[in-house]
Coordinates of C-alpha atoms in Angstrom, one line a residue:
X19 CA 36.0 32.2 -60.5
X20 CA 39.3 31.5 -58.5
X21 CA 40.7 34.0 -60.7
X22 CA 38.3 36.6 -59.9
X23 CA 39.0 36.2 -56.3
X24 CA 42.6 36.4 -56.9
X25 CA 42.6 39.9 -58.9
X26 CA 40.3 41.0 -54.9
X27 CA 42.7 39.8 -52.8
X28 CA 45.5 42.6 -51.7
X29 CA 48.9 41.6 -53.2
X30 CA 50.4 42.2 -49.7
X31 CA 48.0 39.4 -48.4
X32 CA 49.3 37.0 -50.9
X33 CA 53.1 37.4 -50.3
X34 CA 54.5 34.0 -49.1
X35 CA 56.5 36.1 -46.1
X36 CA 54.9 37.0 -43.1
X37 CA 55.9 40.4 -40.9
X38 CA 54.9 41.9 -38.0
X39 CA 53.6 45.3 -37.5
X40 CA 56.3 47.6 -37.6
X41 CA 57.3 50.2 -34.2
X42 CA 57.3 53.9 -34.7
X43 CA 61.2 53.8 -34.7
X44 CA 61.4 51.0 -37.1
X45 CA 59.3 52.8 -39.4
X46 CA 61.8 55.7 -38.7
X47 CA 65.1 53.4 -39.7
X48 CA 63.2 52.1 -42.6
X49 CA 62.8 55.5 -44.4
X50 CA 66.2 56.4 -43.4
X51 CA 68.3 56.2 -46.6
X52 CA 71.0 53.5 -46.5
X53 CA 74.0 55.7 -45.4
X54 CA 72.8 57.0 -42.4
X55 CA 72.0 53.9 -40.3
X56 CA 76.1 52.8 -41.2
X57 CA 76.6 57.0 -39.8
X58 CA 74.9 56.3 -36.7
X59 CA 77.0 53.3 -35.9
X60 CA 80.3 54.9 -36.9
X61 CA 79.8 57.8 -34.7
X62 CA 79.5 55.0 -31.8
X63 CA 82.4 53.5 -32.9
X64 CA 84.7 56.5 -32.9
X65 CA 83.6 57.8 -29.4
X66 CA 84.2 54.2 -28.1
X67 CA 87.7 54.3 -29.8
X68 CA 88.1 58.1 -28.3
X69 CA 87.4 57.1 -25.0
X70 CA 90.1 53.7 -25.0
X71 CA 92.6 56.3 -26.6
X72 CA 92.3 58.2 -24.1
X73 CA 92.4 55.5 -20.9
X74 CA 95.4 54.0 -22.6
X75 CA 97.0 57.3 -22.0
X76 CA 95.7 57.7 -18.5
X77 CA 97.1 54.5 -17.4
X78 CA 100.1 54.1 -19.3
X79 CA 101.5 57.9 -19.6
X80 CA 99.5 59.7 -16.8
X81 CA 97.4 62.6 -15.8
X82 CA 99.4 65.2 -17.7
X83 CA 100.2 63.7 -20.7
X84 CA 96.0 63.3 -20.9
X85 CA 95.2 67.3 -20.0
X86 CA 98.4 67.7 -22.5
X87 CA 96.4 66.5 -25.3
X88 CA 93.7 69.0 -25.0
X89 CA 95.7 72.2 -24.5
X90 CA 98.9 73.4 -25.5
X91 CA 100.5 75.4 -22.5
X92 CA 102.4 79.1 -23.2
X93 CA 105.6 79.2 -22.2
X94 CA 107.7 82.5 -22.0
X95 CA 111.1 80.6 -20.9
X96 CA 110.9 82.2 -17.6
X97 CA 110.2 80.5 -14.3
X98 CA 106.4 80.5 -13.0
X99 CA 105.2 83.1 -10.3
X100 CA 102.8 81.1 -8.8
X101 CA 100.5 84.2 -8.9
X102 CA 97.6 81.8 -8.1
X103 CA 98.7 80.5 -4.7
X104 CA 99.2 83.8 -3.5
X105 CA 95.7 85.1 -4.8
X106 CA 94.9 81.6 -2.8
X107 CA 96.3 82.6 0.5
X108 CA 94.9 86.1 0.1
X109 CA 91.2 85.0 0.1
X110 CA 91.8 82.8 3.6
X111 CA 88.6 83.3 5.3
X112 CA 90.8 84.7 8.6
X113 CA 91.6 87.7 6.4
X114 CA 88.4 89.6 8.3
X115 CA 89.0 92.5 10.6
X116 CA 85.3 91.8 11.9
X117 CA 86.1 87.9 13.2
X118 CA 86.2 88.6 17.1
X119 CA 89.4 88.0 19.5
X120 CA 91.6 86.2 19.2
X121 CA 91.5 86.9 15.4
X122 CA 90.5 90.2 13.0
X123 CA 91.1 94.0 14.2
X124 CA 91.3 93.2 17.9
X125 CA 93.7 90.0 17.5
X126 CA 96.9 89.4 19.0
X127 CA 99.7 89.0 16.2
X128 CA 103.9 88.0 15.5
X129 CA 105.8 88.8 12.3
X130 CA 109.0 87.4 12.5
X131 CA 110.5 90.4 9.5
X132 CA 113.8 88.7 10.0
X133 CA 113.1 85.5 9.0
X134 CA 115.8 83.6 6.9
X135 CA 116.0 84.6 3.2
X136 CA 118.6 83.2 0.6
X137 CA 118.9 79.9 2.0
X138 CA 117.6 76.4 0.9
X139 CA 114.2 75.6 1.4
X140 CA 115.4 72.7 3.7
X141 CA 116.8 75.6 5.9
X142 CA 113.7 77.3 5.5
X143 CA 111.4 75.3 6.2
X144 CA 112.6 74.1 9.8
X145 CA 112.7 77.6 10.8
X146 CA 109.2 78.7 9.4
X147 CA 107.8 75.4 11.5
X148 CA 109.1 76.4 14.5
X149 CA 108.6 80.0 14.2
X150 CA 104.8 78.4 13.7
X151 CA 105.0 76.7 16.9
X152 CA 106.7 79.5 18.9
X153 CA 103.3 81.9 17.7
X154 CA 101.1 78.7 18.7
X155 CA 102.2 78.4 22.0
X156 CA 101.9 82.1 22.2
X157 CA 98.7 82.4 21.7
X158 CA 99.2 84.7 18.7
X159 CA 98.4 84.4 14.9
X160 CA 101.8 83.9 13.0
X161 CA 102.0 86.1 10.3
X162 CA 103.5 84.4 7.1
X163 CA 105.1 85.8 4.3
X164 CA 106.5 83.6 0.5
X165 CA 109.8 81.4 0.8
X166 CA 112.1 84.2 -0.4
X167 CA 115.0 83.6 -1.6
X168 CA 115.6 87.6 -3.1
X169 CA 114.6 90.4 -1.3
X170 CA 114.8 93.0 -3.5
X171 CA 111.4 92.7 -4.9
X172 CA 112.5 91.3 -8.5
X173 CA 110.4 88.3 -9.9
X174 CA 113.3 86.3 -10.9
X175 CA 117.3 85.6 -9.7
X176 CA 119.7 84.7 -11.5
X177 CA 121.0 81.5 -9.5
X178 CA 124.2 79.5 -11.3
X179 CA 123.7 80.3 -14.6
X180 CA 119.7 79.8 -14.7
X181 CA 116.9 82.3 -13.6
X182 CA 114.9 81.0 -10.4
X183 CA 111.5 82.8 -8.9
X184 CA 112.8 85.9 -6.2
X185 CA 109.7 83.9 -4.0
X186 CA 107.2 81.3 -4.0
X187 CA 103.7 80.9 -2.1
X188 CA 103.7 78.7 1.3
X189 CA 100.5 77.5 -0.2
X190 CA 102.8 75.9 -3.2
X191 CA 104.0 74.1 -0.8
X192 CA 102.9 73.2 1.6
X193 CA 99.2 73.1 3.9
X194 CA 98.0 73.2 7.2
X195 CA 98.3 75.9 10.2
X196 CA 101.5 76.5 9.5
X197 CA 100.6 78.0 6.4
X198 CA 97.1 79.3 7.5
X199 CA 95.1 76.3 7.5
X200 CA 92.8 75.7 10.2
X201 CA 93.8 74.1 13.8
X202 CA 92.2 70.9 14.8
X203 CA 88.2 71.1 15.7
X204 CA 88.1 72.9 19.2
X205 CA 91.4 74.3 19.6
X206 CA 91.1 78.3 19.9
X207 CA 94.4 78.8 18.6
X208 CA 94.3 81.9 15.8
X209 CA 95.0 81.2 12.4
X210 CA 97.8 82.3 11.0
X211 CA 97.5 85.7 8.4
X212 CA 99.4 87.2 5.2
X213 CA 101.8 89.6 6.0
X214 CA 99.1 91.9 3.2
X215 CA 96.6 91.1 5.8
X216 CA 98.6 91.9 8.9
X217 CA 99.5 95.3 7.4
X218 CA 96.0 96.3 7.3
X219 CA 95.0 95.3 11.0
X220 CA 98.9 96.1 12.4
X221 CA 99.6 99.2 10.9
X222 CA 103.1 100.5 11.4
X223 CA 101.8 102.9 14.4
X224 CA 100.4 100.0 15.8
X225 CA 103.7 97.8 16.1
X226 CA 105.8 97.1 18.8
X227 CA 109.1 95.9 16.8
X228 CA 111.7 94.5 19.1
X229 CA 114.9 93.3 18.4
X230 CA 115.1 89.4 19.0
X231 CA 118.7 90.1 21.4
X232 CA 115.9 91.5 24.1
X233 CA 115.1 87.9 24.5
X234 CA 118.4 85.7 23.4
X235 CA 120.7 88.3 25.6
X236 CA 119.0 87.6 29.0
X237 CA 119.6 83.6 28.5
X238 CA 123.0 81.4 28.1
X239 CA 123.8 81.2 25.0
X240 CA 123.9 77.7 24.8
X241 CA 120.4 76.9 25.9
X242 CA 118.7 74.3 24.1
X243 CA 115.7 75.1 21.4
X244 CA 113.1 74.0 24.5
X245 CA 114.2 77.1 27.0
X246 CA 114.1 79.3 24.0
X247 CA 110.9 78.8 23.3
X248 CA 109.5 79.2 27.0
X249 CA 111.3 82.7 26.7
X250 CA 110.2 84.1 23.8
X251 CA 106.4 82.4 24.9
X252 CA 106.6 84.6 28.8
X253 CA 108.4 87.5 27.0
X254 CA 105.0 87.7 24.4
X255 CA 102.7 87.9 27.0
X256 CA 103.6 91.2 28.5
X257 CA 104.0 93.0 24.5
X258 CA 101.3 95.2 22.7
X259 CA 98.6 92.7 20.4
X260 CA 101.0 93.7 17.2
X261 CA 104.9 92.7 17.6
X262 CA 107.5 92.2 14.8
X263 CA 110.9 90.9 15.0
X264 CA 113.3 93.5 13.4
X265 CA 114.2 92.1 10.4
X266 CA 118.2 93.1 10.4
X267 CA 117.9 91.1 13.9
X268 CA 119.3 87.4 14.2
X269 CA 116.6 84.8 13.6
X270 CA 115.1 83.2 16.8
X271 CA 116.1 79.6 16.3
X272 CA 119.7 80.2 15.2
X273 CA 121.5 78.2 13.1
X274 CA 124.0 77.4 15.7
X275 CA 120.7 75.8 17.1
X276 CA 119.4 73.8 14.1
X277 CA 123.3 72.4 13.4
X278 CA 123.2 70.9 17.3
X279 CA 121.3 68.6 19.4
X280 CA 120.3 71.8 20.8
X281 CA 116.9 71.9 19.0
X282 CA 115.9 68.4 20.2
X283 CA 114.9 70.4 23.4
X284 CA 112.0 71.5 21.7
X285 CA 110.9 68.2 20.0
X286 CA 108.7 67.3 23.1
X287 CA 106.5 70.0 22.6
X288 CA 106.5 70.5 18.6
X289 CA 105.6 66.4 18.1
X290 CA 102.2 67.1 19.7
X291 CA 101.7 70.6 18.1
X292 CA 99.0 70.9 15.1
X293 CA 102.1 72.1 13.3
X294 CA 103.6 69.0 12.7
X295 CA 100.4 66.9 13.5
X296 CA 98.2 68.8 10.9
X297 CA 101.2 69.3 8.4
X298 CA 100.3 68.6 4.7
X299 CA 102.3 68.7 1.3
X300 CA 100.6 71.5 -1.0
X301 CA 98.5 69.6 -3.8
X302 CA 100.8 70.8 -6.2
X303 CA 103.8 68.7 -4.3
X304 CA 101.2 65.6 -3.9
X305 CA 100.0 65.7 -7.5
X306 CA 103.7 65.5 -8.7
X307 CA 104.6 62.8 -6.4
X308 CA 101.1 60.5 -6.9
X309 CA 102.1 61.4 -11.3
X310 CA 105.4 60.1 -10.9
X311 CA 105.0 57.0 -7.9
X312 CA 105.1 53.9 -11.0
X313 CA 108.7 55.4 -11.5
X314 CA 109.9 53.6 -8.1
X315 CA 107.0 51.3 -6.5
X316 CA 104.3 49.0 -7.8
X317 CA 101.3 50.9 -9.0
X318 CA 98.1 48.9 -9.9
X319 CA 96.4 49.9 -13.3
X320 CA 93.5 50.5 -11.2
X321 CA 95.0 53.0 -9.0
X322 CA 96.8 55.0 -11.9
X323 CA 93.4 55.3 -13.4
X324 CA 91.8 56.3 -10.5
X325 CA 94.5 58.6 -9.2
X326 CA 94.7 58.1 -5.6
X327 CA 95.7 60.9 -3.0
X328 CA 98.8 60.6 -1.6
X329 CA 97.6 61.3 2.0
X330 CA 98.0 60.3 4.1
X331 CA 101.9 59.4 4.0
X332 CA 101.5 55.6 4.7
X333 CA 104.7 54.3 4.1
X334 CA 105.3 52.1 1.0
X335 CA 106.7 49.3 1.4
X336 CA 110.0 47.8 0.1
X337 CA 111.1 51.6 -0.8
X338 CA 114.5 52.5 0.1
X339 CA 115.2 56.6 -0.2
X340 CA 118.6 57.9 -0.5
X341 CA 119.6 61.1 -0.6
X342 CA 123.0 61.9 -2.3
X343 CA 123.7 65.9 -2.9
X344 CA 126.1 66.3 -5.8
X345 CA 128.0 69.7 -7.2
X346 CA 129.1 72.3 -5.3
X347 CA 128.0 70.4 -1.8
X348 CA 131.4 68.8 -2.3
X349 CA 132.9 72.1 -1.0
X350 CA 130.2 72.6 1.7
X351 CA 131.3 69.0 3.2
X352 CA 134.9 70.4 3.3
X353 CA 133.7 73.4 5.4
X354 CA 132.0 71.0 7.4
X355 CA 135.8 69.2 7.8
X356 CA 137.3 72.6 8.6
X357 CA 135.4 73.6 11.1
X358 CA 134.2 70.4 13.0
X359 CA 130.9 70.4 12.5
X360 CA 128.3 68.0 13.8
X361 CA 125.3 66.3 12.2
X362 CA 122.3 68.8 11.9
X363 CA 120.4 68.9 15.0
X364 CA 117.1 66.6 13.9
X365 CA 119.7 64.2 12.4
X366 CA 120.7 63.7 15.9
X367 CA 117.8 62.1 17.7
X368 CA 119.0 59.6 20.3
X369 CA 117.0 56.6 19.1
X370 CA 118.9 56.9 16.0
X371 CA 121.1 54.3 15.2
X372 CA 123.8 56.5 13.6
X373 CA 125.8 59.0 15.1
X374 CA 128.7 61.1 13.7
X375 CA 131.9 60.9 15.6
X376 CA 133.9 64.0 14.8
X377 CA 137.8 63.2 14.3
X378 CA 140.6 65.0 15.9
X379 CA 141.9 68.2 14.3
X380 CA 145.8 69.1 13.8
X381 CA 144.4 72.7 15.2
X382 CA 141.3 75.1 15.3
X383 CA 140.3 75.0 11.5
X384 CA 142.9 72.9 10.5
X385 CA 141.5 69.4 9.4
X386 CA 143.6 66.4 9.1
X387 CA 144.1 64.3 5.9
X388 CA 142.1 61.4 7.5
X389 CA 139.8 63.5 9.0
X390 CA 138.6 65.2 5.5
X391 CA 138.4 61.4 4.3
X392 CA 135.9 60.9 6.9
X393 CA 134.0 64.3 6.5
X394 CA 133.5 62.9 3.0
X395 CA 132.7 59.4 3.2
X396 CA 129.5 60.7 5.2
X397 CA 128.7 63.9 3.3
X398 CA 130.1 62.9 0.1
X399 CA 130.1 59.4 -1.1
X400 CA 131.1 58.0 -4.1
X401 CA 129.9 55.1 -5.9
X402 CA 131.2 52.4 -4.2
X403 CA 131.1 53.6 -0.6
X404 CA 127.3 54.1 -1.5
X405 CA 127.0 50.7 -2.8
X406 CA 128.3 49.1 0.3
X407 CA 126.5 50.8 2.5
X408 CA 123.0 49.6 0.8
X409 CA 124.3 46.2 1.4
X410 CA 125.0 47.1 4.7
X411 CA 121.5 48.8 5.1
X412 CA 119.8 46.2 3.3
X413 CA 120.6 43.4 5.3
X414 CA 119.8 45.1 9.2
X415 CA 116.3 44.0 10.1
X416 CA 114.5 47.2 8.9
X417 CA 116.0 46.2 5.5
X418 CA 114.2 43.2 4.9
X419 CA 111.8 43.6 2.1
X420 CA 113.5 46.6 0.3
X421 CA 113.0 46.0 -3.4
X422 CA 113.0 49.6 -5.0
X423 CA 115.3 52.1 -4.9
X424 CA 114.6 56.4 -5.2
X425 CA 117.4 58.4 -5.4
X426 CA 116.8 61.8 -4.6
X427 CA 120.1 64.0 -5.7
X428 CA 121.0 67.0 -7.8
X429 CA 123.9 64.5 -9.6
X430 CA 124.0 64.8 -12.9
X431 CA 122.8 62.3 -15.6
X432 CA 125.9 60.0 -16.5
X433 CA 126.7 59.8 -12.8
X434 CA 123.6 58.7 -11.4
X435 CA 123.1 56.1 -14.6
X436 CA 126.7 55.1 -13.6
X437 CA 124.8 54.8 -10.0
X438 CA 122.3 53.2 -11.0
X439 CA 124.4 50.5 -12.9
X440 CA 126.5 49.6 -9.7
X441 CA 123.3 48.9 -7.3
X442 CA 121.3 46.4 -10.4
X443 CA 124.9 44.2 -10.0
X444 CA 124.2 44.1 -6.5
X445 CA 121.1 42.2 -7.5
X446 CA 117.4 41.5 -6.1
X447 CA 116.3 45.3 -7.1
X448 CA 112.6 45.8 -9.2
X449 CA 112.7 49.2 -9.5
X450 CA 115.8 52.1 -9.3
X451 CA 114.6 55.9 -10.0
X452 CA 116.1 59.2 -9.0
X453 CA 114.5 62.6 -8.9
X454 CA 116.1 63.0 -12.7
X455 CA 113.6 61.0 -14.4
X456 CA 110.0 62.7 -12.3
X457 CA 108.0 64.0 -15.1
X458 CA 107.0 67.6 -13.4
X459 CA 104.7 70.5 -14.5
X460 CA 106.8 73.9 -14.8
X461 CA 105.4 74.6 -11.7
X462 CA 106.4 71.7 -10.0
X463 CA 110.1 71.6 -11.4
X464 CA 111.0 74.3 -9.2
X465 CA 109.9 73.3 -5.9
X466 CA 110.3 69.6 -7.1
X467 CA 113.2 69.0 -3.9
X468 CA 109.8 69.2 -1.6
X469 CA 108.7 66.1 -3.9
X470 CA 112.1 64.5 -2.7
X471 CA 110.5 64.9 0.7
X472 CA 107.8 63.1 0.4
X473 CA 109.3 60.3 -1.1
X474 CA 111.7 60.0 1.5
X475 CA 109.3 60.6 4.3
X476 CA 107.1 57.6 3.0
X477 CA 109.9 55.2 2.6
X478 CA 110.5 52.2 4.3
X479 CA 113.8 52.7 5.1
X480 CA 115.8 56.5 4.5
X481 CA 119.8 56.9 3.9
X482 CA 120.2 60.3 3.9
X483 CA 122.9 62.6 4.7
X484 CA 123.7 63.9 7.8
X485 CA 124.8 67.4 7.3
X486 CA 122.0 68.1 4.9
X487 CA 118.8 70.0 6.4
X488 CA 117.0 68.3 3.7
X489 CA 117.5 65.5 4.9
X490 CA 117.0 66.5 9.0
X491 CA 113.5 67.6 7.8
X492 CA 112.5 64.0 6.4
X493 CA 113.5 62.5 9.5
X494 CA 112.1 64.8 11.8
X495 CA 108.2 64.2 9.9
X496 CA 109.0 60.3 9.6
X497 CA 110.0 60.8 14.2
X498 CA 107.1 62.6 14.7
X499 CA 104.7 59.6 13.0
X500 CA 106.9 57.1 15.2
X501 CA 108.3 55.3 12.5
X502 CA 110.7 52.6 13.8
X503 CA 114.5 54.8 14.5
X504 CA 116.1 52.2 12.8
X505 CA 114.5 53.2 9.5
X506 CA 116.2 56.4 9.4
X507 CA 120.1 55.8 8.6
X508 CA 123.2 58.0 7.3
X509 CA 125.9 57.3 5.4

C-alpha cells in the first residue's frame, strides 16, 4: 500500500530540499545559459575599472590629459587664430543698432585708431585699461579692436626665428568692461563695441577724427596721467557722437607717461573704476592657471577633481612670485643705463617699499661703469644676487610663511634649473616652478605671459622687476585689491 502511495506522490514533493517560489527575474537568470550571468558582471566590472582609470588621470595628470584621451587634436604647426573669441566678441548682445541712447545707432562712441601696436602685451595692456577708463569717464562706449602686434593684416609674424599670431582676441584674454563685458548693475555706462560693430553705426561720413596733439598741445607737457584725463573727458563733450583718434597720432597716455610717476595721477580715479574693479582673466588664462596650480602650491585631491575657479584672485598663501626676464632684455636694461631711466610709473607707488635711485652719469647718455652695474643688478640679476635677495625678502615680515617659489621668466632651461638648484640650498622651500614647466593648450602657450600674471597677482609676496611693464601691471591689480605695499618688492 505504502508503495502505491509513493508511485501518487509528485517526485518534486518528495525531494529532501526545500525552495521557495521563484521571482519573475529569478526565473529569468535561471534560463539564462551559464555565460551570460559571468557577461553581465564583467561588463560591471570594466565600467567600474573605466571610470577609476579615468579619475586617476583627473587627479593625478589633469583636465587635459583626460579630454586628451578622447580626441586627438590637428595640428598644422602654425600658431592658433583664435577665430572663436572673435566670433565671441562679435555676438556681444551691445552689437544692436536698435538698443536706445546711450548705446546702438544713436550712441555716443571713441576709437582710439592709434592705439599701440608691436609692443608687449604688458605695454599693451596698461594702455588699452586706461584708454577704457578715459571712454568710461566720458560717457562714451570704447571701441576695441585684437592686441595686434602686425598690422598689415597677415595671420602670422615671423618674431625671432618662430612664427607668432599678427593679433589675438581681448576676449582670449581677458573679461569684463574693458573688453565689452557689462558694468556693474545700475551704472548707465555704455558697453564697450567691436571696431566691426562701430563701422556699421559710425560710418566714415559719420566720424569726427581728430588728431590727439588738439588735446596734448593745449597742456604742459609734463602733466601727470590725472589732468590728462580731465582734458581729453571736457574736450569729448563738445565732439560729434562718433570720434576716432587718428591712428598715425601719438597715443593718449604716452610712454613718457607710463615710464614716470606721472600716471600715478590717475590711480585715484581708475582704483574705483569698473575697469579695474570688474577686471577678469579670460577663461582660457584661468583654465591654464587652475591646470597648472599643483606645480607651485598645495592642491587637495579634492579640489583637482573638482576643478575649482580661480576667481576670485584670493591670494595663496606662502607663494613667492618672481619675475626674472632673460635674453635680449639684457640689452634693454643697458638702454635703461644709457639713458637714465626710472622704474615704470605703477612700479613707483609711494607706499612701496622700494624705490630706484638713479646714479650719476659721466654725461647725457653716457653711463658710468658703476652705474651699468647698478642698472643691472635691478634689471638683470644673476644667480646669486637673486638668491640673496630672497633671503633678504624672505625674512621682512611679509615674508613669513613663504614656502613655494614661481618663477615666471623667459630664461632658458639649464639656467633656471641652475636657479632652481641655488634657492633648494637655501633651504625650507616645498615647492619651486617656473613658467617652463606649465603644461598649456596651443592656445594658451601663446598668451601663456598673462598666466604669469595671475600667478603673480595672487601671490603672497611679488619680486619683480622694476623696468618691466609686466611687472608694473601685477602690482598695479595686487594695489588696487589693497594688498599690504610691503608685498610688492624689486630687485
Amino acid at each position: 500500500m505504502l508503495r502505491s502511495l509513493s508511485r501518487q506522490i509528485p517526485r518534486s514533493r518528495r525531494s529532501n530540499s526545500f525552495s521557495l517560489p521563484l521571482t519573475g527575474r529569478e526565473r529569468h537568470a535561471h534560463n539564462q545559459p551559464w555565460w551570460a550571468r559571468f557577461h553581465t558582471k564583467r561588463i560591471l566590472r570594466l565600467v567600474v575599472f573605466v571610470f577609476l582609470g579615468l579619475f586617476v588621470i583627473r587627479l593625478f595628470f589633469g583636465l587635459d590629459a583626460l579630454f586628451g584621451i578622447a580626441r586627438v587634436e590637428e595640428d598644422d604647426g602654425k600658431p592658433p587664430l583664435y577665430e572663436k573669441y572673435h566670433q565671441w566678441e562679435l555676438q556681444l548682445p551691445q552689437h544692436n543698432p536698435d538698443l536706445p541712447p546711450p548705446e546702438g545707432r544713436h550712441g555716443q562712441y571713441i576709437w582710439m585708431a592709434n592705439h599701440v601696436h608691436g609692443s608687449g602685451w604688458g605695454n599693451a595692456m596698461q594702455e588699452h585699461l586706461l584708454n577704457a577708463h578715459l571712454a568710461y569717464k566720458s560717457g562714451r562706449s570704447l571701441v576695441f579692436n585684437n592686441y595686434t602686434w602686425n598690422k598689415d593684416g597677415s595671420d602670422y609674424t615671423e618674431y625671432n626665428g618662430h612664427l607668432i599670431p599678427s593679433r589675438v582676441p581681448l576676449a582670449a584674454l581677458i573679461r569684463g568692461p574693458a573688453s565689452g563685458g557689462p558694468f556693474p548693475p545700475g551704472d548707465p555706462a555704455p558697453r564697450a563695441v567691436v571696431k566691426e560693430y562701430f563701422d556699421q553705426v559710425c560710418p566714415p561720413s559719420e566720424r569726427h577724427v581728430i588728431m590727439s596733439d588738439e588735446v596734448t598741445n593745449a597742456y604742459e607737457a609734463d602733466l601727470h596721467a590725472g589732468k590728462v584725463l580731465d582734458a581729453w573727458v571736457e574736450k569729448l563733450k563738445n565732439l560729434p557722437r562718433c570720434v576716432e583718434i587718428n591712428e598715425i597720432s601719438a597715443q593718449i597716455f604716452s610712454i613718457w607717461i607710463f615710464g614716470s610717476q606721472r600716471v600715478l595721477g590717475i590711480w585715484p580715479s581708475l582704483k574705483t573704476s569698473p575697469i579695474l574693479t570688474e577686471f577678469r582673466w579670460s577663461k582660457l588664462i584661468e583654465d591654464g592657471f587652475t591646470a597648472n596650480r599643483h606645480l607651485f602650491s598645495k592642491v587637495s585631491w579634492l579640489s583637482r577633481l573638482f576643478t575649482p575657479s580661480a576667481y576670485p584672485y584670493d591670494v595663496i598663501p606662502g607663494l613667492l612670485a618672481l619675475h626674472i626676464r632673460r635674453g635680449d632684455f639684457e640689452g634693454h636694461c643697458l638702454h635703461f643705463a644709457k639713458w637714465s631711466s626710472e622704474y615704470n610709473g605703477f612700479n613707483q607707488f609711494p607706499e612701496l617699499p622700494d624705490h630706484f635711485d638713479r646714479p650719476e652719469q659721466a654725461g647725457w647718455g653716457e653711463p658710468t661703469d658703476e652705474g651699468v652695474k647698478v642698472y643691472l643688478r635691478h634689471c638683470f640679476p644673476d644667480i646669486d644676487q637673486i638668491v640673496q635677495r630672497v633671503s633678504e625678502i624672505r625674512a621682512t615680515p611679509a615674508g613669513k610663511g613663504l614656502k613655494d617659489i614661481y618663477i615666471m621668466t623667459n630664461g632658458k632651461k639649464p639656467w633656471i634649473e641652475d636657479l632652481k638648484t641655488a634657492l633648494r640650498k637655501t633651504g625650507g622651500w616645498d615647492k619651486i616652478a617656473s613658467s617652463r614647466e606649465l603644461v598649456l593648450n596651443k592656445e594658451q602657450q601663446y598668451i601663456a605671459q598673462s598666466i604669469d600674471m595671475l600667478v603673480g597677482q595672487r601671490a603672497q609676496v611679488l619680486i619683480g622687476n622694476g623696468f618691466s611693464s609686466l611687472t608694473s601691471n601685477i602690482v598695479m591689480m595686487r594695489m588696487a585689491k589693497d594688498l599690504p605695499p610691503d608685498s610688492n618688492r624689486f630687485w
